[in-house]
PDB file of C-alpha atoms in Angstrom:
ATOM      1  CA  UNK A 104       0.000   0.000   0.000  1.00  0.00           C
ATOM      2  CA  UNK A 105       2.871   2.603   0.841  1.00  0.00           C
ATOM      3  CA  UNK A 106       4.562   1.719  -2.351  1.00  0.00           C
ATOM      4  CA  UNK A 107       1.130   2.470  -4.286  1.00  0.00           C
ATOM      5  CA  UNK A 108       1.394   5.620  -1.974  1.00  0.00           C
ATOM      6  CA  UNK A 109       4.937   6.626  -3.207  1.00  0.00           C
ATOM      7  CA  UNK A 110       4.090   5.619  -6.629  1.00  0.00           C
ATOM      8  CA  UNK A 111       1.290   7.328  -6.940  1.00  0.00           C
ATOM      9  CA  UNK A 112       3.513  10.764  -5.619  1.00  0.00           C
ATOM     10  CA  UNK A 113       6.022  10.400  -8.217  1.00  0.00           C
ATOM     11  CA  UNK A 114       3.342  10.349 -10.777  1.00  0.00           C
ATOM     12  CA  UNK A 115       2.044  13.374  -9.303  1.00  0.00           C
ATOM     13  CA  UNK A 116       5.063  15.157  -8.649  1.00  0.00           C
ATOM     14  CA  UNK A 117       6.241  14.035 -12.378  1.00  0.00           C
ATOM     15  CA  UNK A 118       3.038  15.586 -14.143  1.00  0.00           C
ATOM     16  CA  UNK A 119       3.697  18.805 -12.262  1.00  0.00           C
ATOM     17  CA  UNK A 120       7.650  19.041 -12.847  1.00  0.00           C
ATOM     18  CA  UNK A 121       5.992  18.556 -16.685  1.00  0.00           C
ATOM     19  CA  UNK A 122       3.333  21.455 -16.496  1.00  0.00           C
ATOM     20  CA  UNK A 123       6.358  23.425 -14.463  1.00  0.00           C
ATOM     21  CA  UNK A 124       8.414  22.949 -17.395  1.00  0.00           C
ATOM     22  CA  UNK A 125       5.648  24.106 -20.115  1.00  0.00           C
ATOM     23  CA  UNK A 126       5.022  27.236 -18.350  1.00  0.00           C
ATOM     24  CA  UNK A 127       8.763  28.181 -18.269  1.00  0.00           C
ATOM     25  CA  UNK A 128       9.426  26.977 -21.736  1.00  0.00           C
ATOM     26  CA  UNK A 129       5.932  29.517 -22.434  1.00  0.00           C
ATOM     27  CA  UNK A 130       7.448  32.109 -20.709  1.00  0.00           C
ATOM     28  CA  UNK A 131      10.432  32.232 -22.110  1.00  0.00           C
ATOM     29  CA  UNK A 132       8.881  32.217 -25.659  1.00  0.00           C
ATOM     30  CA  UNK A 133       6.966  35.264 -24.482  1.00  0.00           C
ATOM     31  CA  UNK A 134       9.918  37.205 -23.174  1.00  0.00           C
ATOM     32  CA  UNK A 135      11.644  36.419 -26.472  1.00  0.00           C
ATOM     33  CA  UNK A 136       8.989  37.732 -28.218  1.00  0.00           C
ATOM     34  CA  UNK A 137       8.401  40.862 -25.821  1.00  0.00           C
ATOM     35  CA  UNK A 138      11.955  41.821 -26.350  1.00  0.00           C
ATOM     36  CA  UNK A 139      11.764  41.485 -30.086  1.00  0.00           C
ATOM     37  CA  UNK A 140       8.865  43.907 -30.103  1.00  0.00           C
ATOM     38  CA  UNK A 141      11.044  46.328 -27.601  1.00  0.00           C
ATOM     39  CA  UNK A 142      13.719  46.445 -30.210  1.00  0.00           C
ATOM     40  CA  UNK A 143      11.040  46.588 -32.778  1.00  0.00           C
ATOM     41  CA  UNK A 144       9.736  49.457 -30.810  1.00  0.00           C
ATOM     42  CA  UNK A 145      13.447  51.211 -30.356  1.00  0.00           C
ATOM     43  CA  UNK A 146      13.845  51.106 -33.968  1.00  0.00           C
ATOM     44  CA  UNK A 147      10.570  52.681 -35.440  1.00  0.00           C
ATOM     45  CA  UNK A 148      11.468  55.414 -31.897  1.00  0.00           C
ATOM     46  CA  UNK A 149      14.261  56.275 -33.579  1.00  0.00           C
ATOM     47  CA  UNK A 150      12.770  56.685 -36.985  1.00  0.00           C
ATOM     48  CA  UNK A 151      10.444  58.800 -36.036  1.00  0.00           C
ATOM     49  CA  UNK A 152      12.749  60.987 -34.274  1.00  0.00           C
ATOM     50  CA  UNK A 153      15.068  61.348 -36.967  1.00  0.00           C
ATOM     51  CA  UNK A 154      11.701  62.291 -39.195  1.00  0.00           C
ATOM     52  CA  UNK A 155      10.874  64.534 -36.484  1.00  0.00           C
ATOM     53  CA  UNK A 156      14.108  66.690 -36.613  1.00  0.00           C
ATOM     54  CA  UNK A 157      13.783  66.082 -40.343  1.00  0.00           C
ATOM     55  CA  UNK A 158      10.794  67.944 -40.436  1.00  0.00           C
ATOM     56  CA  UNK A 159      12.019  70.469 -37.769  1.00  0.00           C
ATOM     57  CA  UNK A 160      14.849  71.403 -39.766  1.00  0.00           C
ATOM     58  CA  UNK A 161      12.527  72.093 -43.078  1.00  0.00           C
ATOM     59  CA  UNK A 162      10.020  74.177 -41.198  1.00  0.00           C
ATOM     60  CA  UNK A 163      12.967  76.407 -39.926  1.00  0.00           C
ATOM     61  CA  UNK A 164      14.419  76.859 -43.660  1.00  0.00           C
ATOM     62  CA  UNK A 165      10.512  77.130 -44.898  1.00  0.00           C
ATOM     63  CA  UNK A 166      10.384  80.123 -41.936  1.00  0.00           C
ATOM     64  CA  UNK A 167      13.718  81.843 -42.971  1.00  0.00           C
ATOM     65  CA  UNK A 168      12.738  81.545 -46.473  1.00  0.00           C
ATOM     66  CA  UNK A 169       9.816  82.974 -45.531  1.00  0.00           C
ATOM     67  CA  UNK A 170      11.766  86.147 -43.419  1.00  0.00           C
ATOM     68  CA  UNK A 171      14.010  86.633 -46.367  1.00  0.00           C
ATOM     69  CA  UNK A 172      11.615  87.718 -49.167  1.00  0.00           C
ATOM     70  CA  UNK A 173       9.545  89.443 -46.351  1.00  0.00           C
ATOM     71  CA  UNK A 174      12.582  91.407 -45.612  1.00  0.00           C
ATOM     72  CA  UNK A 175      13.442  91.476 -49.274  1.00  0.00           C
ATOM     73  CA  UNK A 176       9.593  93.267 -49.887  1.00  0.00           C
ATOM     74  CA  UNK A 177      10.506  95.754 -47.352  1.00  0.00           C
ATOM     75  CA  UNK A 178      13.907  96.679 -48.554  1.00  0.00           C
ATOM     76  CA  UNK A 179      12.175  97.385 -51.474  1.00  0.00           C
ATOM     77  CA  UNK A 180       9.889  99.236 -50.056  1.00  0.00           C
ATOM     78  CA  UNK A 181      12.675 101.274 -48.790  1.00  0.00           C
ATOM     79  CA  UNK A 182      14.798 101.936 -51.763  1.00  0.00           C
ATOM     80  CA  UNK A 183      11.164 103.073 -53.585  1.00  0.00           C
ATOM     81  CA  UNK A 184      10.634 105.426 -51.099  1.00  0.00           C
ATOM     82  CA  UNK A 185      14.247 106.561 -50.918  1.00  0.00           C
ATOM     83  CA  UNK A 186      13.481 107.398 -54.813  1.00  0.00           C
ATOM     84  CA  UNK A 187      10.181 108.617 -54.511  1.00  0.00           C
ATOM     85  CA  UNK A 188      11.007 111.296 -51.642  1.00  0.00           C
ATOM     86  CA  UNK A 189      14.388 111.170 -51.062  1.00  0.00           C
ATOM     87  CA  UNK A 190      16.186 109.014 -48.464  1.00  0.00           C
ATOM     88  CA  UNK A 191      14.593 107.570 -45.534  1.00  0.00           C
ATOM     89  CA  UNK A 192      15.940 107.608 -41.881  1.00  0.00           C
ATOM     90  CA  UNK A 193      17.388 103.823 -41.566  1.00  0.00           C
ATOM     91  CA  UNK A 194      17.518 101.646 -38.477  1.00  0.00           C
ATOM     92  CA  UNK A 195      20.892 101.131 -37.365  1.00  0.00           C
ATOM     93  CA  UNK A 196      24.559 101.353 -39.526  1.00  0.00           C
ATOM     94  CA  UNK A 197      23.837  98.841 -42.120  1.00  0.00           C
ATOM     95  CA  UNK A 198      19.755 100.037 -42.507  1.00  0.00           C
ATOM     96  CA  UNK A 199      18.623  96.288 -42.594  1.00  0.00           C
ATOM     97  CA  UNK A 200      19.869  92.865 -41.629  1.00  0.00           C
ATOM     98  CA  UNK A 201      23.311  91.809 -42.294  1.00  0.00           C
TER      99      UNK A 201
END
Protein backbone atom coordinates (compact mmCIF):
# COMPACT_ATOMS: atom_id res chain seq x y z
CA UNK A 1 0.00 0.00 0.00
CA UNK A 2 2.87 2.60 0.84
CA UNK A 3 4.56 1.72 -2.35
CA UNK A 4 1.13 2.47 -4.29
CA UNK A 5 1.39 5.62 -1.97
CA UNK A 6 4.94 6.63 -3.21
CA UNK A 7 4.09 5.62 -6.63
CA UNK A 8 1.29 7.33 -6.94
CA UNK A 9 3.51 10.76 -5.62
CA UNK A 10 6.02 10.40 -8.22
CA UNK A 11 3.34 10.35 -10.78
CA UNK A 12 2.04 13.37 -9.30
CA UNK A 13 5.06 15.16 -8.65
CA UNK A 14 6.24 14.04 -12.38
CA UNK A 15 3.04 15.59 -14.14
CA UNK A 16 3.70 18.80 -12.26
CA UNK A 17 7.65 19.04 -12.85
CA UNK A 18 5.99 18.56 -16.68
CA UNK A 19 3.33 21.46 -16.50
CA UNK A 20 6.36 23.42 -14.46
CA UNK A 21 8.41 22.95 -17.39
CA UNK A 22 5.65 24.11 -20.11
CA UNK A 23 5.02 27.24 -18.35
CA UNK A 24 8.76 28.18 -18.27
CA UNK A 25 9.43 26.98 -21.74
CA UNK A 26 5.93 29.52 -22.43
CA UNK A 27 7.45 32.11 -20.71
CA UNK A 28 10.43 32.23 -22.11
CA UNK A 29 8.88 32.22 -25.66
CA UNK A 30 6.97 35.26 -24.48
CA UNK A 31 9.92 37.20 -23.17
CA UNK A 32 11.64 36.42 -26.47
CA UNK A 33 8.99 37.73 -28.22
CA UNK A 34 8.40 40.86 -25.82
CA UNK A 35 11.95 41.82 -26.35
CA UNK A 36 11.76 41.48 -30.09
CA UNK A 37 8.86 43.91 -30.10
CA UNK A 38 11.04 46.33 -27.60
CA UNK A 39 13.72 46.45 -30.21
CA UNK A 40 11.04 46.59 -32.78
CA UNK A 41 9.74 49.46 -30.81
CA UNK A 42 13.45 51.21 -30.36
CA UNK A 43 13.85 51.11 -33.97
CA UNK A 44 10.57 52.68 -35.44
CA UNK A 45 11.47 55.41 -31.90
CA UNK A 46 14.26 56.28 -33.58
CA UNK A 47 12.77 56.69 -36.98
CA UNK A 48 10.44 58.80 -36.04
CA UNK A 49 12.75 60.99 -34.27
CA UNK A 50 15.07 61.35 -36.97
CA UNK A 51 11.70 62.29 -39.20
CA UNK A 52 10.87 64.53 -36.48
CA UNK A 53 14.11 66.69 -36.61
CA UNK A 54 13.78 66.08 -40.34
CA UNK A 55 10.79 67.94 -40.44
CA UNK A 56 12.02 70.47 -37.77
CA UNK A 57 14.85 71.40 -39.77
CA UNK A 58 12.53 72.09 -43.08
CA UNK A 59 10.02 74.18 -41.20
CA UNK A 60 12.97 76.41 -39.93
CA UNK A 61 14.42 76.86 -43.66
CA UNK A 62 10.51 77.13 -44.90
CA UNK A 63 10.38 80.12 -41.94
CA UNK A 64 13.72 81.84 -42.97
CA UNK A 65 12.74 81.55 -46.47
CA UNK A 66 9.82 82.97 -45.53
CA UNK A 67 11.77 86.15 -43.42
CA UNK A 68 14.01 86.63 -46.37
CA UNK A 69 11.62 87.72 -49.17
CA UNK A 70 9.54 89.44 -46.35
CA UNK A 71 12.58 91.41 -45.61
CA UNK A 72 13.44 91.48 -49.27
CA UNK A 73 9.59 93.27 -49.89
CA UNK A 74 10.51 95.75 -47.35
CA UNK A 75 13.91 96.68 -48.55
CA UNK A 76 12.17 97.39 -51.47
CA UNK A 77 9.89 99.24 -50.06
CA UNK A 78 12.67 101.27 -48.79
CA UNK A 79 14.80 101.94 -51.76
CA UNK A 80 11.16 103.07 -53.58
CA UNK A 81 10.63 105.43 -51.10
CA UNK A 82 14.25 106.56 -50.92
CA UNK A 83 13.48 107.40 -54.81
CA UNK A 84 10.18 108.62 -54.51
CA UNK A 85 11.01 111.30 -51.64
CA UNK A 86 14.39 111.17 -51.06
CA UNK A 87 16.19 109.01 -48.46
CA UNK A 88 14.59 107.57 -45.53
CA UNK A 89 15.94 107.61 -41.88
CA UNK A 90 17.39 103.82 -41.57
CA UNK A 91 17.52 101.65 -38.48
CA UNK A 92 20.89 101.13 -37.36
CA UNK A 93 24.56 101.35 -39.53
CA UNK A 94 23.84 98.84 -42.12
CA UNK A 95 19.76 100.04 -42.51
CA UNK A 96 18.62 96.29 -42.59
CA UNK A 97 19.87 92.87 -41.63
CA UNK A 98 23.31 91.81 -42.29
Amino acid sequence: RSSRQALEQTRVAVEELDDMKAVVKRLEEENTELRRQARHAEKEQRSLCSRAEGLQEERLLTEGQGLREQIQAQTARMASLEVSSGPVATVGSAGGCV
